[in-house]
XYZ file of C-alpha atoms in Angstrom:
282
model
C -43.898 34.330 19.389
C -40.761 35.918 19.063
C -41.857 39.063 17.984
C -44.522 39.111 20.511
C -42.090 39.240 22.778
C -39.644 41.821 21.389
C -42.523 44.032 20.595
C -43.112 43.698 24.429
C -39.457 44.465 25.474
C -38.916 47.467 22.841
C -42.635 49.272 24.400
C -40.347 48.687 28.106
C -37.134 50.088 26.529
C -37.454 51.633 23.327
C -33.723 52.923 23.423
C -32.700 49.068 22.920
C -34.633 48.867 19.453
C -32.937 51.845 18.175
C -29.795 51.462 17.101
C -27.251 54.745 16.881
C -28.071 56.513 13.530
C -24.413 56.627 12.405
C -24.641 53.175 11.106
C -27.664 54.071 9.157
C -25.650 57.044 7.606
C -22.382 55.340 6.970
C -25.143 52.491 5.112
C -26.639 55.609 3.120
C -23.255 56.759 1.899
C -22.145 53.199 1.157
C -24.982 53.244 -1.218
C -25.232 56.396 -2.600
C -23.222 56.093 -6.661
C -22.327 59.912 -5.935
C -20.575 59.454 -2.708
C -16.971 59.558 -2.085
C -14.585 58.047 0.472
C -14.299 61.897 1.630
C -18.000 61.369 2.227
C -18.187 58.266 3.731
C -15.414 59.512 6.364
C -16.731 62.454 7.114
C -19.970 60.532 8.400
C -17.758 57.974 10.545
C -15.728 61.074 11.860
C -18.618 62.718 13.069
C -18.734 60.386 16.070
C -15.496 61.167 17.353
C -15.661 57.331 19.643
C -16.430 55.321 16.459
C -13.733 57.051 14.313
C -11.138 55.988 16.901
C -12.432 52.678 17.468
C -12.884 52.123 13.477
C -9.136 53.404 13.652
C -7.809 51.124 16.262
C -9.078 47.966 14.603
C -7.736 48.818 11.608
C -4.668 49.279 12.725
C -4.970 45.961 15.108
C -3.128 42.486 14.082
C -6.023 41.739 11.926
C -4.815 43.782 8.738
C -1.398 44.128 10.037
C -0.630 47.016 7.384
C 2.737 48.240 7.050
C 3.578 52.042 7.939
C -0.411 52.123 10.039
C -3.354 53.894 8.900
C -3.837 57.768 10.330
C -7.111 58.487 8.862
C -10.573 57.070 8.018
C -10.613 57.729 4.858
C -7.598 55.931 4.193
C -9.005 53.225 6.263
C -11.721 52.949 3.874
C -9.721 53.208 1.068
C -7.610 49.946 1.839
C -10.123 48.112 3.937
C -12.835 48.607 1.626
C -16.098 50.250 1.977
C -17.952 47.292 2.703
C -15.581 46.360 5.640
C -15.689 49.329 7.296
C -19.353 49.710 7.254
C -19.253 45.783 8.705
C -16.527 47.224 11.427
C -18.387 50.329 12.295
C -21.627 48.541 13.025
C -19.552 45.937 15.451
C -18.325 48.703 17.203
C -21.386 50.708 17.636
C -23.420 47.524 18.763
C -21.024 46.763 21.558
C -20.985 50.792 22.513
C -25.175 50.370 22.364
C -25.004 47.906 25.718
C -22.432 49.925 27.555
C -24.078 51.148 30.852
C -27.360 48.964 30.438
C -28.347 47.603 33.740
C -27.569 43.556 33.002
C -27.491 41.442 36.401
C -25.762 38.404 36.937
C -23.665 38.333 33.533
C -20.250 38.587 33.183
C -20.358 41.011 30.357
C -16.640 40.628 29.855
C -16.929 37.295 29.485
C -19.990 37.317 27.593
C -18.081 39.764 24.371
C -14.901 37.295 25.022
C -16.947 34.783 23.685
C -19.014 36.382 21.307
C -15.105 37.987 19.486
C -14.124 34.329 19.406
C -16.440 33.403 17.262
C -16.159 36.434 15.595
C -12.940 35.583 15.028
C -13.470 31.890 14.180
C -15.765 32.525 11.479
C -13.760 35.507 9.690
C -11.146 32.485 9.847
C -12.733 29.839 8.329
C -14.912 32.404 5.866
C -10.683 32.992 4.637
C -10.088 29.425 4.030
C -12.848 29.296 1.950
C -11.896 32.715 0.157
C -14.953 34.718 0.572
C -14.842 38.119 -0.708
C -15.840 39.976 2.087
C -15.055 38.162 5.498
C -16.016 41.030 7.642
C -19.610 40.244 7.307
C -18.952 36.824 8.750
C -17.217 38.181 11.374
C -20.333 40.868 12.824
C -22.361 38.060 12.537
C -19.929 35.864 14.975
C -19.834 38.979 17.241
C -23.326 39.505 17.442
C -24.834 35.285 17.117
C -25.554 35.868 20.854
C -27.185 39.261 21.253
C -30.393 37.272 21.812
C -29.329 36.264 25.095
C -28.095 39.622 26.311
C -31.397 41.022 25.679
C -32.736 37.592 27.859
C -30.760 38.205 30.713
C -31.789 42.573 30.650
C -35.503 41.955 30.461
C -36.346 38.514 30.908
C -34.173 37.980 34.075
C -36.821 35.811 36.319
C -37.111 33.551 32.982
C -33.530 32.995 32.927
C -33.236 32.294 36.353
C -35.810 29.178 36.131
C -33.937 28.734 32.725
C -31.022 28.558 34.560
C -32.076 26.137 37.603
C -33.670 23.357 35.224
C -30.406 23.980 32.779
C -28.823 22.620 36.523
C -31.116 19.959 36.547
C -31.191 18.595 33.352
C -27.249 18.834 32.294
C -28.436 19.765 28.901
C -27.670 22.803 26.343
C -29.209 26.249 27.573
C -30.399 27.153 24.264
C -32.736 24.162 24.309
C -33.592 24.953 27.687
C -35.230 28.208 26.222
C -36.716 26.750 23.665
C -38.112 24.491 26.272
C -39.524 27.336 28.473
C -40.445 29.735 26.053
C -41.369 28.158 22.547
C -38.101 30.215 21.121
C -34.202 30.638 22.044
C -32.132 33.552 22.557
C -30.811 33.226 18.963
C -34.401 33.603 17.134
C -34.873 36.491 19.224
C -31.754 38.223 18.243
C -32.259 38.133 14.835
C -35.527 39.418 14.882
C -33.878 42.314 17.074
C -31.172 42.253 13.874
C -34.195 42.674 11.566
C -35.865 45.738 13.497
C -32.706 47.820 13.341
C -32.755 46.961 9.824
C -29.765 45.515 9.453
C -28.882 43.358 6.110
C -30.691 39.675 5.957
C -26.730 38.722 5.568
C -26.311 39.313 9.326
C -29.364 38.659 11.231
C -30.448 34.893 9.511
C -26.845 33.755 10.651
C -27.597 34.984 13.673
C -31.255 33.723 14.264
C -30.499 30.163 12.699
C -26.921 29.936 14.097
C -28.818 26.922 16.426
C -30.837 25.688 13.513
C -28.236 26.110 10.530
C -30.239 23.859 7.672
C -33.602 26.420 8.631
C -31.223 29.329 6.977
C -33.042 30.081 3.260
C -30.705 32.748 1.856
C -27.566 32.303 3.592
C -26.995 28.594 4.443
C -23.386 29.002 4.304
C -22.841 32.014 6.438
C -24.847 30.617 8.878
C -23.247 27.442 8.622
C -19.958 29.318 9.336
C -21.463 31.194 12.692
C -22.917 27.656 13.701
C -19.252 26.252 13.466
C -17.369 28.785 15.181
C -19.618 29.443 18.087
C -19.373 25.333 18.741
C -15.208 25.658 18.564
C -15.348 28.559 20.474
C -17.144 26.677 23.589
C -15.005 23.707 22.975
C -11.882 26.453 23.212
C -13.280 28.183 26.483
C -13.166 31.533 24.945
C -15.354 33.295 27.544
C -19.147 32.689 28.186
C -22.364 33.865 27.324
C -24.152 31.476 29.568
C -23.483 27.678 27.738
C -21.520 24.966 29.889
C -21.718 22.145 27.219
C -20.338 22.433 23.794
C -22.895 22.740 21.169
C -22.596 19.820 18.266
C -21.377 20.894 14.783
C -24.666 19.655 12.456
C -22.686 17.220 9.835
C -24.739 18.884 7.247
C -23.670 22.730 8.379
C -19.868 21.439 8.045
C -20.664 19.981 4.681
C -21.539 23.096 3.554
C -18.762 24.897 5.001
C -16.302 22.559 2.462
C -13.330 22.940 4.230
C -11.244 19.338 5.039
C -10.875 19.009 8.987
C -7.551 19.047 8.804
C -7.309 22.474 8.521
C -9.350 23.125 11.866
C -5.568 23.467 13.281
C -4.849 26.546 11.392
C -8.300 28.286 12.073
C -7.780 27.590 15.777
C -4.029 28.879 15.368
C -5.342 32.275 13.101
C -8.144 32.601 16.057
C -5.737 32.539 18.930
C -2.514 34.783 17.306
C -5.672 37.666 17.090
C -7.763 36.846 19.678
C -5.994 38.908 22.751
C -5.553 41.695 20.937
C -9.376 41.551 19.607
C -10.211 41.592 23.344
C -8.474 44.857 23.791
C -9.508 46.491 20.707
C -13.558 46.028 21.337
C -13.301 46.396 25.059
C -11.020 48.907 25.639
């Protein structure tokens, strides 16, 4: 049913199921055995926007390296490949819904929220020592992109979605399942899959509600399903939810990490949040 309806919205708007070809070319590079970090900057520098943004949040609190970095390909040569690709695709998804016609949503609010759970799972994904934490961390940024894509082409959907969500006092995610037969984060996913982005990203994403339904990355989605939940229960802007989403006992199991710790990850999440904020938005 999902699909259904994406197919729908992409024959309305075709520019939303195309995502910039940069990211594609940075992914070709990535792969390529003959490639070089010469190469791979060279294909970041040729959008002039990304390069700076890609330079900015390198240089934010996040890596905090000493002396600053000047140049992509330095970027990319202490970052790591991976992570740049992973910080390069963040960047160009929130550039791909500047200056889309989205009514009633507090778009600031709405990538406040989705950087604090961004945030929040690049945090705990550290505590548990993952190799690459940047992947965890464009899946917290994008877990919601289902909903943005709601509120753009679904609006009089939402609205009723919104009235019984009045009514009822319950969560809005299960007041789309409710009214549609899916939620905002199945549809995302599926939007994930048709820019042909890695499985990595869009099953956290579409199971970040359903974290036990995940088949090939249970933990990574456990990790989204975590962090979005803390980041409602830590107001860190809005994309739509009043109530604070349960953690599934299971999805925390999986996560291993003692609860004591939840102090630290809330700490590591706030010291970086602000200037997050300013790196994404600016």
């Amino acid at each position: 049913m999902t699909k259904a309806c994406l197919d729908d919205i992409l024959a309305r708007d075709p520019k939303l199921g195309t995502l910039s070809d940069v990211y594609h070319r940075i992914e070709s590079a990535i792969n390529d055995p003959n490639s070089s970090f010469e190469a791979m900057a060279s294909v970041i520098e040729s959008d002039a926007a990304l390069a700076t943004k890609v330079l900015r949040i390198a240089n934010s609190s996040l890596y905090a390296l000493p002396g600053g970095i000047h140049s992509i390909q330095r970027a990319i040569s202490i970052i790591g490949t991976q992570q740049l690709r992973d910080l390069a695709l963040a960047a160009t998804v929130i550039r791909h819904f500047e200056g889309m016609p989205i009514t009633g949503v507090d778009m600031e609010s709405f990538w406040r929220h989705s950087i604090g759970c961004a945030l929040l799972a690049r945090s705990l994904a550290s505590f548990r020592r993952e190799a690459n934490v940047e992947r965890f961390y464009v899946a917290g940024l994008l877990h919601d992109i289902g909903r943005l894509v709601m509120y753009m082409h679904m609006t009089d959907s939402m609205t009723r979605i919104l009235e019984a969500r009045e009514h009822s006092h319950d969560l809005l995610f299960r007041e789309e399942q409710w009214a549609l037969g899916f939620n905002h984060a199945q549809l995302g996913g599926d939007l994930l899959e048709r820019w042909q982005l890695p499985v990595a990203l869009h099953e956290p994403v579409r199971c970040h509600h359903d974290p036990n339904e995940a088949q090939r990355y249970p933990v990574e989605t456990a990790v989204v399903h975590a962090a979005d939940s803390m980041t409602n229960a830590l107001r860190m802007g809005s994309s739509g939810e009043r109530l604070v989403p349960p953690i599934d006992e299971q999805a925390w199991a999986r996560i291993a990490l003692p609860e004591t710790l939840l102090e630290q990850v809330t700490a590591y999440t706030e010291q970086h949040y602000a200037q997050a904020v300013e790196v994404f938005l600016a």
